[in-house]
Short mmCIF file of C-alpha atoms and ligand atoms in Angstrom, two decimals:
data_model
loop_
_atom_site.label_atom_id
_atom_site.label_comp_id
_atom_site.label_asym_id
_atom_site.label_seq_id
_atom_site.Cartn_x
_atom_site.Cartn_y
_atom_site.Cartn_z
CA UNK A 1 0.00 0.00 0.00
CA UNK A 2 1.17 3.50 -0.64
CA UNK A 3 -0.41 6.72 0.40
CA UNK A 4 0.48 9.06 -2.36
CA UNK A 5 1.93 12.35 -1.36
CA UNK A 6 1.35 12.25 2.39
CA UNK A 7 4.75 13.38 3.49
CA UNK A 8 6.06 16.11 5.72
CA UNK A 9 8.78 16.94 3.23
CA UNK A 10 6.33 17.37 0.39
CA UNK A 11 4.18 19.54 2.56
CA UNK A 12 7.29 21.41 3.61
CA UNK A 13 8.04 22.15 -0.03
CA UNK A 14 4.57 23.51 -0.57
CA UNK A 15 4.92 25.57 2.55
CA UNK A 16 8.28 27.02 1.61
CA UNK A 17 6.57 28.56 -1.40
CA UNK A 18 3.76 29.80 0.76
CA UNK A 19 6.22 31.29 3.21
CA UNK A 20 8.02 33.09 0.43
CA UNK A 21 4.70 34.53 -0.64
CA UNK A 22 4.11 35.65 2.93
CA UNK A 23 1.27 33.22 3.45
CA UNK A 24 2.63 30.83 6.05
CA UNK A 25 2.14 31.48 9.70
CA UNK A 26 -0.23 30.21 12.31
CA UNK A 27 -3.07 32.64 11.87
CA UNK A 28 -6.03 30.80 13.19
CA UNK A 29 -9.15 31.17 11.24
CA UNK A 30 -11.25 28.61 12.97
CA UNK A 31 -13.92 26.24 11.88
CA UNK A 32 -17.18 26.74 13.68
CA UNK A 33 -16.73 26.14 17.39
CA UNK A 34 -19.53 26.25 19.93
CA UNK A 35 -19.79 29.43 21.97
CA UNK A 36 -17.99 28.80 25.25
CA UNK A 37 -19.87 29.06 28.53
CA UNK A 38 -16.78 30.62 30.02
CA UNK A 39 -13.04 30.77 29.46
CA UNK A 40 -11.90 29.58 32.86
CA UNK A 41 -10.05 26.25 33.03
CA UNK A 42 -10.34 24.27 36.27
CA UNK A 43 -7.82 25.01 39.00
CA UNK A 44 -6.48 21.45 38.85
CA UNK A 45 -5.96 21.51 35.06
CA UNK A 46 -2.35 20.54 34.28
CA UNK A 47 -0.43 23.07 32.17
CA UNK A 48 2.78 21.69 30.76
CA UNK A 49 5.29 21.63 27.94
CA UNK A 50 6.50 18.66 25.90
CA UNK A 51 9.77 17.57 24.32
CA UNK A 52 11.48 14.42 23.06
CA UNK A 53 14.91 12.97 23.81
CA UNK A 54 16.28 12.79 20.29
CA UNK A 55 15.16 16.29 19.43
CA UNK A 56 16.72 17.94 22.46
CA UNK A 57 19.42 16.00 24.27
CA UNK A 58 22.45 15.93 21.96
CA UNK A 59 25.42 14.07 23.53
CA UNK A 60 24.56 11.10 21.37
CA UNK A 61 27.73 9.28 22.31
CA UNK A 62 27.87 10.13 25.99
CA UNK A 63 27.93 7.68 28.87
CA UNK A 64 27.56 4.49 26.89
CA UNK A 65 24.51 5.41 24.82
CA UNK A 66 23.94 2.98 21.95
CA UNK A 67 23.09 4.03 18.42
CA UNK A 68 19.51 4.69 17.47
CA UNK A 69 17.77 4.38 14.13
CA UNK A 70 17.75 8.16 13.94
CA UNK A 71 21.56 8.37 14.16
CA UNK A 72 21.77 6.07 11.19
CA UNK A 73 18.98 7.78 9.23
CA UNK A 74 20.24 11.33 9.79
CA UNK A 75 23.64 10.34 8.42
CA UNK A 76 22.13 9.39 5.04
CA UNK A 77 22.80 12.06 2.42
CA UNK A 78 19.68 14.11 1.80
CA UNK A 79 17.64 12.58 4.60
CA UNK A 80 17.58 15.79 6.64
CA UNK A 81 16.50 18.87 4.75
CA UNK A 82 19.20 21.20 6.09
CA UNK A 83 21.88 18.53 6.30
CA UNK A 84 22.01 18.84 10.07
CA UNK A 85 22.04 16.16 12.73
CA UNK A 86 21.02 15.98 16.38
CA UNK A 87 24.43 15.46 17.94
CA UNK A 88 24.05 18.79 19.76
CA UNK A 89 20.33 19.63 19.45
CA UNK A 90 19.45 21.74 22.53
CA UNK A 91 22.33 20.24 24.47
CA UNK A 92 19.76 19.31 27.08
CA UNK A 93 21.77 16.31 28.21
CA UNK A 94 24.12 18.83 29.76
CA UNK A 95 21.80 21.81 30.20
CA UNK A 96 18.76 20.03 31.66
CA UNK A 97 18.70 22.17 34.78
CA UNK A 98 18.24 25.24 32.58
CA UNK A 99 15.33 23.48 30.88
CA UNK A 100 13.82 22.66 34.27
CA UNK A 101 14.24 26.31 35.27
CA UNK A 102 12.38 27.40 32.15
CA UNK A 103 9.49 25.02 32.85
CA UNK A 104 9.25 26.18 36.43
CA UNK A 105 9.80 29.79 35.42
CA UNK A 106 6.60 29.66 33.38
CA UNK A 107 4.76 28.25 36.37
CA UNK A 108 4.11 24.98 34.52
CA UNK A 109 3.26 22.05 36.71
CA UNK A 110 4.32 19.30 34.31
CA UNK A 111 7.05 18.51 31.79
CA UNK A 112 6.72 15.77 29.20
CA UNK A 113 10.07 14.44 28.04
CA UNK A 114 11.04 11.12 26.52
CA UNK A 115 13.58 8.57 27.59
CA UNK A 116 16.07 7.45 24.97
CA UNK A 117 15.83 3.67 24.89
CA UNK A 118 19.42 3.42 23.50
CA UNK A 119 20.73 5.17 26.62
CA UNK A 120 19.11 2.52 28.83
CA UNK A 121 19.71 -0.57 26.68
CA UNK A 122 22.47 0.37 24.22
CA UNK A 123 21.96 -2.94 22.43
CA UNK A 124 18.19 -2.86 22.76
CA UNK A 125 18.23 -5.73 25.23
CA UNK A 126 20.58 -7.38 27.67
CA UNK A 127 22.67 -5.30 30.05
CA UNK A 128 21.17 -2.10 31.42
CA UNK A 129 23.37 1.00 31.20
CA UNK A 130 23.32 2.61 34.64
CA UNK A 131 24.87 5.85 33.39
CA UNK A 132 21.92 6.33 31.06
CA UNK A 133 19.42 5.79 33.85
CA UNK A 134 21.37 8.26 36.00
CA UNK A 135 20.79 11.05 33.50
CA UNK A 136 17.01 10.63 33.69
CA UNK A 137 17.21 10.27 37.44
CA UNK A 138 18.94 13.64 37.63
CA UNK A 139 16.44 15.21 35.25
CA UNK A 140 13.52 13.87 37.27
CA UNK A 141 15.02 15.17 40.50
CA UNK A 142 15.63 18.58 38.93
CA UNK A 143 11.97 18.74 37.92
CA UNK A 144 10.64 17.55 41.26
CA UNK A 145 12.89 20.01 43.12
CA UNK A 146 11.12 22.75 41.19
CA UNK A 147 7.62 21.44 41.81
CA UNK A 148 7.22 20.07 38.27
CA UNK A 149 5.65 16.63 37.65
CA UNK A 150 7.58 14.50 35.17
CA UNK A 151 5.57 12.82 32.38
CA UNK A 152 7.97 10.34 30.78
CA UNK A 153 7.40 8.95 27.28
CA UNK A 154 9.10 5.60 26.74
CA UNK A 155 9.19 5.44 22.96
CA UNK A 156 9.37 8.66 20.98
CA UNK A 157 10.71 7.04 17.78
CA UNK A 158 14.38 6.48 18.71
CA UNK A 159 14.60 2.70 18.53
CA UNK A 160 17.98 1.15 19.36
CA UNK A 161 19.65 0.42 16.04
CA UNK A 162 20.51 -3.08 17.27
CA UNK A 163 16.79 -3.89 17.39
CA UNK A 164 16.22 -2.50 13.91
CA UNK A 165 18.94 -4.82 12.68
CA UNK A 166 16.81 -7.68 14.00
CA UNK A 167 13.73 -6.46 12.15
CA UNK A 168 12.61 -3.49 14.26
CA UNK A 169 8.88 -3.14 14.71
CA UNK A 170 8.23 -5.57 11.90
CA UNK A 171 9.48 -8.24 14.33
CA UNK A 172 7.33 -9.41 17.21
CA UNK A 173 10.36 -9.61 19.46
CA UNK A 174 10.64 -5.80 19.55
CA UNK A 175 7.31 -5.65 21.39
CA UNK A 176 8.72 -7.91 24.10
CA UNK A 177 11.89 -5.84 24.35
CA UNK A 178 9.80 -2.68 24.82
CA UNK A 179 8.07 -4.33 27.75
CA UNK A 180 11.43 -5.28 29.32
CA UNK A 181 12.63 -1.72 28.95
CA UNK A 182 9.34 -0.38 30.36
CA UNK A 183 9.65 -2.64 33.39
CA UNK A 184 13.27 -1.61 33.94
CA UNK A 185 12.40 2.09 33.80
CA UNK A 186 9.51 1.60 36.19
CA UNK A 187 11.79 -0.18 38.64
CA UNK A 188 14.37 2.64 38.49
CA UNK A 189 12.25 5.76 38.18
CA UNK A 190 8.76 4.71 39.24
CA UNK A 191 9.40 5.85 42.80
CA UNK A 192 9.46 9.44 41.50
CA UNK A 193 7.83 9.44 38.06
CA UNK A 194 4.12 8.80 38.41
CA UNK A 195 2.98 9.52 34.86
CA UNK A 196 4.17 7.44 31.94
CA UNK A 197 3.32 7.55 28.23
CA UNK A 198 4.25 4.31 26.49
CA UNK A 199 4.23 5.28 22.80
CA UNK A 200 4.35 8.58 20.96
CA UNK A 201 2.35 8.74 17.72
CA UNK A 202 2.65 5.15 16.60
CA UNK A 203 0.84 6.05 13.36
CA UNK A 204 3.49 8.58 12.37
CA UNK A 205 6.30 6.18 13.17
CA UNK A 206 4.61 3.35 11.26
CA UNK A 207 3.70 5.31 8.12
CA UNK A 208 6.47 7.89 7.78
CA UNK A 209 9.17 5.50 8.95
CA UNK A 210 8.18 2.31 7.15
CA UNK A 211 6.01 3.21 4.14
CA UNK A 212 7.10 6.67 3.06
CA UNK A 213 10.75 6.56 4.13
CA UNK A 214 10.61 10.14 5.43
CA UNK A 215 11.56 9.22 8.98
CA UNK A 216 13.86 6.61 10.49
CA UNK A 217 14.21 3.75 9.82
CA UNK A 218 13.72 5.18 6.31
CA UNK A 219 11.96 2.17 4.81
CA UNK A 220 9.56 2.30 1.89
CA UNK A 221 7.73 -0.97 2.07
CA UNK A 222 3.96 -0.92 2.33
CA UNK A 223 3.97 -4.57 3.35
CA UNK A 224 5.53 -3.55 6.65
CA UNK A 225 2.58 -1.46 7.73
CA UNK A 226 0.48 -4.28 9.17
CA UNK A 227 3.29 -5.92 11.15
CA UNK A 228 4.58 -2.58 12.45
CA UNK A 229 1.14 -1.39 13.54
CA UNK A 230 0.37 -4.64 15.32
CA UNK A 231 3.71 -4.94 17.08
CA UNK A 232 3.57 -1.34 18.28
CA UNK A 233 0.13 -2.02 19.72
CA UNK A 234 1.30 -5.28 21.24
CA UNK A 235 4.38 -3.66 22.73
CA UNK A 236 2.18 -1.05 24.32
CA UNK A 237 -0.13 -3.64 25.89
CA UNK A 238 2.76 -5.77 27.14
CA UNK A 239 4.43 -2.67 28.57
CA UNK A 240 1.37 -1.50 30.44
CA UNK A 241 1.02 -4.96 31.99
CA UNK A 242 4.73 -5.13 32.87
CA UNK A 243 4.72 -1.68 34.44
CA UNK A 244 1.64 -2.40 36.54
CA UNK A 245 3.22 -5.65 37.71
CA UNK A 246 6.38 -3.76 38.67
CA UNK A 247 4.64 -1.05 40.63
CA UNK A 248 1.23 0.17 41.75
CA UNK A 249 0.02 3.74 41.87
CA UNK A 250 1.23 4.78 38.42
CA UNK A 251 -0.78 6.71 35.88
CA UNK A 252 -0.03 5.09 32.53
CA UNK A 253 -1.23 6.26 29.14
CA UNK A 254 -0.22 6.35 25.53
CA UNK A 255 -0.14 9.15 23.00
CA UNK A 256 -1.71 9.14 19.53
CA UNK A 257 -1.55 11.56 16.62
CA UNK A 258 -5.27 11.94 16.05
CA UNK A 259 -6.35 13.61 12.84
CA UNK A 260 -9.81 13.79 11.32
CA UNK A 261 -9.64 12.65 7.70
CA UNK A 262 -11.77 14.93 5.57
CA UNK A 263 -12.70 13.97 2.03
CA UNK A 264 -11.51 16.56 -0.47
CA UNK A 265 -14.37 18.54 -1.92
CA UNK A 266 -16.96 17.13 0.50
CA UNK A 267 -19.87 16.78 0.41
CA UNK A 268 -20.10 17.00 -3.39
CA UNK A 269 -17.10 14.85 -4.23
CA UNK A 270 -18.63 11.75 -2.64
CA UNK A 271 -16.04 9.48 -4.32
CA UNK A 272 -13.36 10.77 -1.94
CA UNK A 273 -15.25 9.59 1.13
CA UNK A 274 -14.17 5.90 1.04
CA UNK A 275 -10.52 6.97 0.70
CA UNK A 276 -10.91 9.28 3.70
CA UNK A 277 -12.55 6.49 5.68
CA UNK A 278 -9.72 4.15 4.72
CA UNK A 279 -7.13 6.64 5.89
CA UNK A 280 -9.04 7.15 9.12
CA UNK A 281 -9.11 3.41 9.81
CA UNK A 282 -5.35 3.12 9.37
CA UNK A 283 -4.31 6.34 11.07
CA UNK A 284 -6.75 6.63 13.96
CA UNK A 285 -8.77 3.45 14.21
CA UNK A 286 -5.85 1.01 13.99
CA UNK A 287 -4.63 2.35 17.33
CA UNK A 288 -7.78 3.54 19.10
CA UNK A 289 -9.92 0.47 18.38
CA UNK A 290 -7.56 -2.23 19.69
CA UNK A 291 -6.83 -0.21 22.82
CA UNK A 292 -10.39 0.65 23.72
CA UNK A 293 -12.43 -2.02 21.94
CA UNK A 294 -10.06 -4.96 21.61
CA UNK A 295 -10.52 -5.18 17.83
CA UNK A 296 -9.04 -3.77 14.63
CA UNK A 297 -11.21 -1.77 12.24
CA UNK A 298 -12.20 -3.85 9.22
CA UNK A 299 -9.95 -1.84 6.87
CA UNK A 300 -6.87 -2.58 9.01
CA UNK A 301 -7.67 -6.16 9.93
CA UNK A 302 -6.51 -7.77 6.70
CA UNK A 303 -3.11 -6.16 7.13
CA UNK A 304 -2.52 -7.21 10.71
CA UNK A 305 -4.24 -10.58 10.63
CA UNK A 306 -1.18 -12.65 9.63
CA UNK A 307 0.57 -11.37 12.79
CA UNK A 308 -2.33 -11.83 15.19
CA UNK A 309 -1.75 -14.52 17.77
CA UNK A 310 -4.24 -15.85 20.25
CA UNK A 311 -4.61 -13.50 23.19
CA UNK A 312 -2.97 -10.51 21.46
CA UNK A 313 -6.11 -8.42 21.37
CA UNK A 314 -6.72 -9.01 25.06
CA UNK A 315 -3.13 -7.99 25.81
CA UNK A 316 -3.48 -4.82 23.77
CA UNK A 317 -6.72 -3.88 25.45
CA UNK A 318 -5.02 -3.05 28.74
CA UNK A 319 -6.93 -0.39 30.61
CA UNK A 320 -4.99 2.86 30.50
CA UNK A 321 -5.32 5.73 32.94
CA UNK A 322 -5.38 8.30 30.20
CA UNK A 323 -5.12 8.82 26.46
CA UNK A 324 -2.58 11.34 25.20
CA UNK A 325 -3.82 13.27 22.18
CA UNK A 326 -1.42 15.11 19.87
CA UNK A 327 -3.12 17.41 17.44
CA UNK A 328 -1.83 19.83 14.80
CA UNK A 329 -4.27 19.73 11.89
CA UNK A 330 -6.98 17.82 10.09
CA UNK A 331 -5.97 16.01 6.93
CA UNK A 332 -7.66 16.15 3.55
CA UNK A 333 -7.83 12.91 1.60
CA UNK A 334 -8.80 12.10 -1.97
CA UNK A 335 -9.31 9.00 -4.02
CA UNK A 336 -6.28 8.04 -6.12
CA UNK A 337 -6.92 5.22 -8.54
CA UNK A 338 -3.21 4.98 -9.36
CA UNK A 339 -2.33 4.05 -5.79
CA UNK A 340 -2.87 0.49 -4.55
CA UNK A 341 -4.46 1.87 -1.37
CA UNK A 342 -6.59 4.33 -3.37
CA UNK A 343 -5.57 6.91 -0.74
CA UNK A 344 -3.79 10.17 -1.49
CA UNK A 345 -3.24 13.49 0.22
CA UNK A 346 -5.78 15.98 -1.03
CA UNK A 347 -5.89 19.73 -1.03
CA UNK A 348 -7.61 21.49 1.85
CA UNK A 349 -10.19 24.12 0.91
CA UNK A 350 -8.43 26.94 -0.94
CA UNK A 351 -9.29 29.56 1.65
CA UNK A 352 -8.06 27.48 4.58
CA UNK A 353 -5.20 29.00 6.56
CA UNK A 354 -2.08 26.84 6.54
CA UNK A 355 0.79 26.29 8.91
CA UNK A 356 4.46 26.23 7.94
CA UNK A 357 4.09 22.59 6.84
CA UNK A 358 1.27 23.54 4.49
CA UNK A 359 -1.20 21.83 6.82
CA UNK A 360 -4.61 23.30 7.35
CA UNK A 361 -5.06 25.17 10.61
CA UNK A 362 -8.42 24.24 12.00
CA UNK A 363 -9.08 23.79 15.71
CA UNK A 364 -12.48 22.30 14.95
CA UNK A 365 -10.55 19.18 13.92
CA UNK A 366 -9.33 18.88 17.49
CA UNK A 367 -12.87 19.25 18.78
CA UNK A 368 -13.99 16.55 16.31
CA UNK A 369 -11.42 14.09 17.59
CA UNK A 370 -12.06 14.87 21.25
CA UNK A 371 -15.77 14.39 20.64
CA UNK A 372 -15.14 11.06 18.98
CA UNK A 373 -12.89 9.90 21.82
CA UNK A 374 -15.65 10.82 24.27
CA UNK A 375 -18.54 9.32 22.35
CA UNK A 376 -17.00 6.24 20.74
CA UNK A 377 -14.24 5.19 23.12
CA UNK A 378 -15.77 5.46 26.57
CA UNK A 379 -14.72 8.99 27.46
CA UNK A 380 -11.25 8.24 28.87
CA UNK A 381 -9.28 10.88 30.73
CA UNK A 382 -7.33 12.80 28.08
CA UNK A 383 -4.22 14.90 28.19
CA UNK A 384 -3.46 16.99 25.14
CA UNK A 385 0.17 15.88 25.03
CA UNK A 386 1.16 18.04 22.03
CA UNK A 387 -0.20 21.05 20.23
CA UNK A 388 1.68 24.00 18.81
CA UNK A 389 2.80 25.81 15.70
CA UNK A 390 6.08 26.26 13.85
CA UNK A 391 7.53 29.52 12.63
CA UNK A 392 7.67 29.70 8.83
CA UNK A 393 10.61 27.47 7.91
CA UNK A 394 13.91 29.30 7.98
CA UNK A 395 17.59 28.82 8.70
CA UNK A 396 17.60 32.17 10.45
CA UNK A 397 16.74 33.11 14.00
CA UNK A 398 13.38 32.40 15.59
CA UNK A 399 10.58 34.93 15.71
CA UNK A 400 10.54 36.20 19.28
CA UNK A 401 7.41 38.30 18.96
CA UNK A 402 5.32 35.28 18.03
CA UNK A 403 1.76 36.51 18.17
CA UNK A 404 0.85 33.94 15.50
CA UNK A 405 1.73 31.16 17.96
CA UNK A 406 -0.38 32.74 20.69
CA UNK A 407 -3.32 32.96 18.28
CA UNK A 408 -2.89 29.33 17.30
CA UNK A 409 -2.78 28.20 20.91
CA UNK A 410 -5.71 30.31 21.97
CA UNK A 411 -7.88 28.94 19.17
CA UNK A 412 -6.96 25.33 19.95
CA UNK A 413 -7.53 25.84 23.65
CA UNK A 414 -10.99 27.12 22.79
CA UNK A 415 -11.60 23.74 21.16
CA UNK A 416 -10.28 21.97 24.25
CA UNK A 417 -12.57 24.01 26.48
CA UNK A 418 -15.54 23.37 24.21
CA UNK A 419 -14.92 19.62 24.47
CA UNK A 420 -14.70 19.88 28.25
CA UNK A 421 -17.96 21.79 28.41
CA UNK A 422 -19.54 18.99 26.38
CA UNK A 423 -18.33 16.39 28.88
CA UNK A 424 -14.82 15.35 27.76
CA UNK A 425 -12.52 14.56 30.69
CA UNK A 426 -9.49 16.59 29.68
CA UNK A 427 -6.95 16.85 32.47
CA UNK A 428 -4.17 18.91 30.94
CA UNK A 429 -2.43 20.50 27.98
CA UNK A 430 1.24 20.24 27.00
CA UNK A 431 2.59 22.80 24.58
CA UNK A 432 4.85 21.42 21.85
CA UNK A 433 7.55 22.41 22.58
CA UNK A 434 9.57 24.08 25.30
CA UNK A 435 12.67 25.07 23.29
CA UNK A 436 13.23 25.25 19.51
CA UNK A 437 14.80 21.90 18.72
CA UNK A 438 15.77 19.45 16.00
CA UNK A 439 12.57 18.77 14.08
CA UNK A 440 13.38 15.35 12.62
CA UNK A 441 13.75 15.43 8.81
CA UNK A 442 13.31 19.22 8.87
CA UNK A 443 16.40 19.63 10.99
CA UNK A 444 16.62 23.05 12.64
CA UNK A 445 14.53 24.74 9.97
CA UNK A 446 11.25 24.29 11.86
CA UNK A 447 10.87 25.99 15.23
CA UNK A 448 8.03 25.23 17.61
CA UNK A 449 9.41 26.50 20.93
CA UNK A 450 8.13 28.85 23.57
CA UNK A 451 11.83 29.55 23.95
CA UNK A 452 14.36 30.28 21.20
CA UNK A 453 17.80 28.72 21.17
CA UNK A 454 21.00 30.18 19.78
CA UNK A 455 22.59 27.25 17.98
CA UNK A 456 26.10 28.57 18.46
CA UNK A 457 25.96 29.21 22.19
CA UNK A 458 22.93 27.15 23.19
CA UNK A 459 21.59 30.24 24.97
CA UNK A 460 17.84 30.17 25.57
CA UNK A 461 15.59 33.22 25.05
CA UNK A 462 11.90 33.17 25.98
CA UNK A 463 9.49 34.34 23.28
CA UNK A 464 6.28 36.34 23.70
CA UNK A 465 4.37 33.04 23.71
CA UNK A 466 6.32 31.92 26.80
CA UNK A 467 5.14 34.95 28.71
CA UNK A 468 1.57 34.50 27.44
CA UNK A 469 1.51 30.80 28.34
CA UNK A 470 2.90 31.53 31.80
CA UNK A 471 0.05 33.98 32.35
CA UNK A 472 -2.46 31.37 31.27
CA UNK A 473 -0.94 28.73 33.54
CA UNK A 474 -1.11 31.15 36.47
CA UNK A 475 -4.75 32.15 36.06
CA UNK A 476 -6.28 29.32 34.01
CA UNK A 477 -8.22 32.07 32.25
CA UNK A 478 -8.02 31.99 28.45
CA UNK A 479 -7.91 35.54 27.16
CA UNK A 480 -9.91 36.78 24.17
CA UNK A 481 -8.24 37.37 20.82
C1 FCB B 501 4.83 15.51 16.43
C2 FCB B 501 5.98 14.80 17.11
C3 FCB B 501 6.97 15.73 17.74
C4 FCB B 501 7.23 16.92 16.86
C5 FCB B 501 5.92 17.61 16.54
C6 FCB B 501 6.08 18.88 15.76
O1 FCB B 501 4.32 14.71 15.40
O2 FCB B 501 5.49 13.92 18.10
O3 FCB B 501 8.14 15.02 18.05
O4 FCB B 501 7.85 16.50 15.69
O5 FCB B 501 5.12 16.72 15.81
#
């Protein structure tokens, strides 16, 4: 199966043109949202910021860290748009106390970071690397000392290369190794970390990494999609069980990249609807349904069936304490008869505002997904674990007076509040991201931070959005545009 044209790079190319024409930004024209009853978030709502190990830490060879699939991928000529790599990134491996100060300085009560599996098990399995654990132990202590709750993601795409060499997520064994790693982390950090997120955006990792070749491990093999999806789901279920067995009192969830799939030209172009439904089943349903319903959607079942073993669906349907929702945009899908999957990226409505990636900006898509999670999946507790907006792509310095980012956030928080008023149990919101970092295949060209970073000195400079977000975290009152 291929999904024609659904790539970040392609969208980036579109957006570069838009940026040159002065069109890119994060100006939020919104879809219709219900009128809010009020703009006050509850006092116990968790305001946080999110990051990921590979995008921020640097020090990729320090203290016995093993190689990850991203080290190998980034070294391939042309894989990263600006030719950069993440060997320095934000230098957070060495500057983590500054990061913790920035989180606390904004009055945020939570910080979502990820643990680099190759720091803990350099070979993916076998001997645990104590020096790697020590780094996260120090980071956790730095956060707790400042009154910040750590939310630790276990797998944010940086698989140990040694596991990829044994088949990666296409191999069932990787799911078992994730569970071993999850249990080891729980045993070492579970006394202080109470909130864990097992997977980050399995759909993105599966599709961009294994079908489109835009992300590590850089494979372009549609036949891998079924095995990778199933083994990610299985690894998640096994991990939740292993972590609960290791320790009680934890709050364990998993994070998905939820996107409504909208047929291009709807409602007139009815022929695009089945393609949009097919995309939805693979992108959203293939992860939501097994977790909350213990079944795969019909459109995904044929792909995963050869891998399904007795008991797998029960293992995957482990109760979670929360669902993490990452949201940036809806996606527009059209029928493509030349593609085996019949699915292709479509064009959003011409008048739709776009972000730097060329993606439509529409907070009503977030409300759609939150409504669906509430109505179709038993209304789990939800954290918005990522939402944010990049500057227009550039190799230059970040925009410090980033009113566009504030507008984007305000509009999306209106959608969050609307969902809460309708009954969704949303416990918190994590801004992506704290500090401008290494944005995967886009290198340093895309900047999402509340805080800018000078790449030469590593110096951090808060943007206008940092000050705005701090004000929101202090009062819980969402201001008017
Ligand atoms: C999400 C990823 C995160 C970052 C943001 C911009 O898909 O989880 O690491 O790349 O997008």
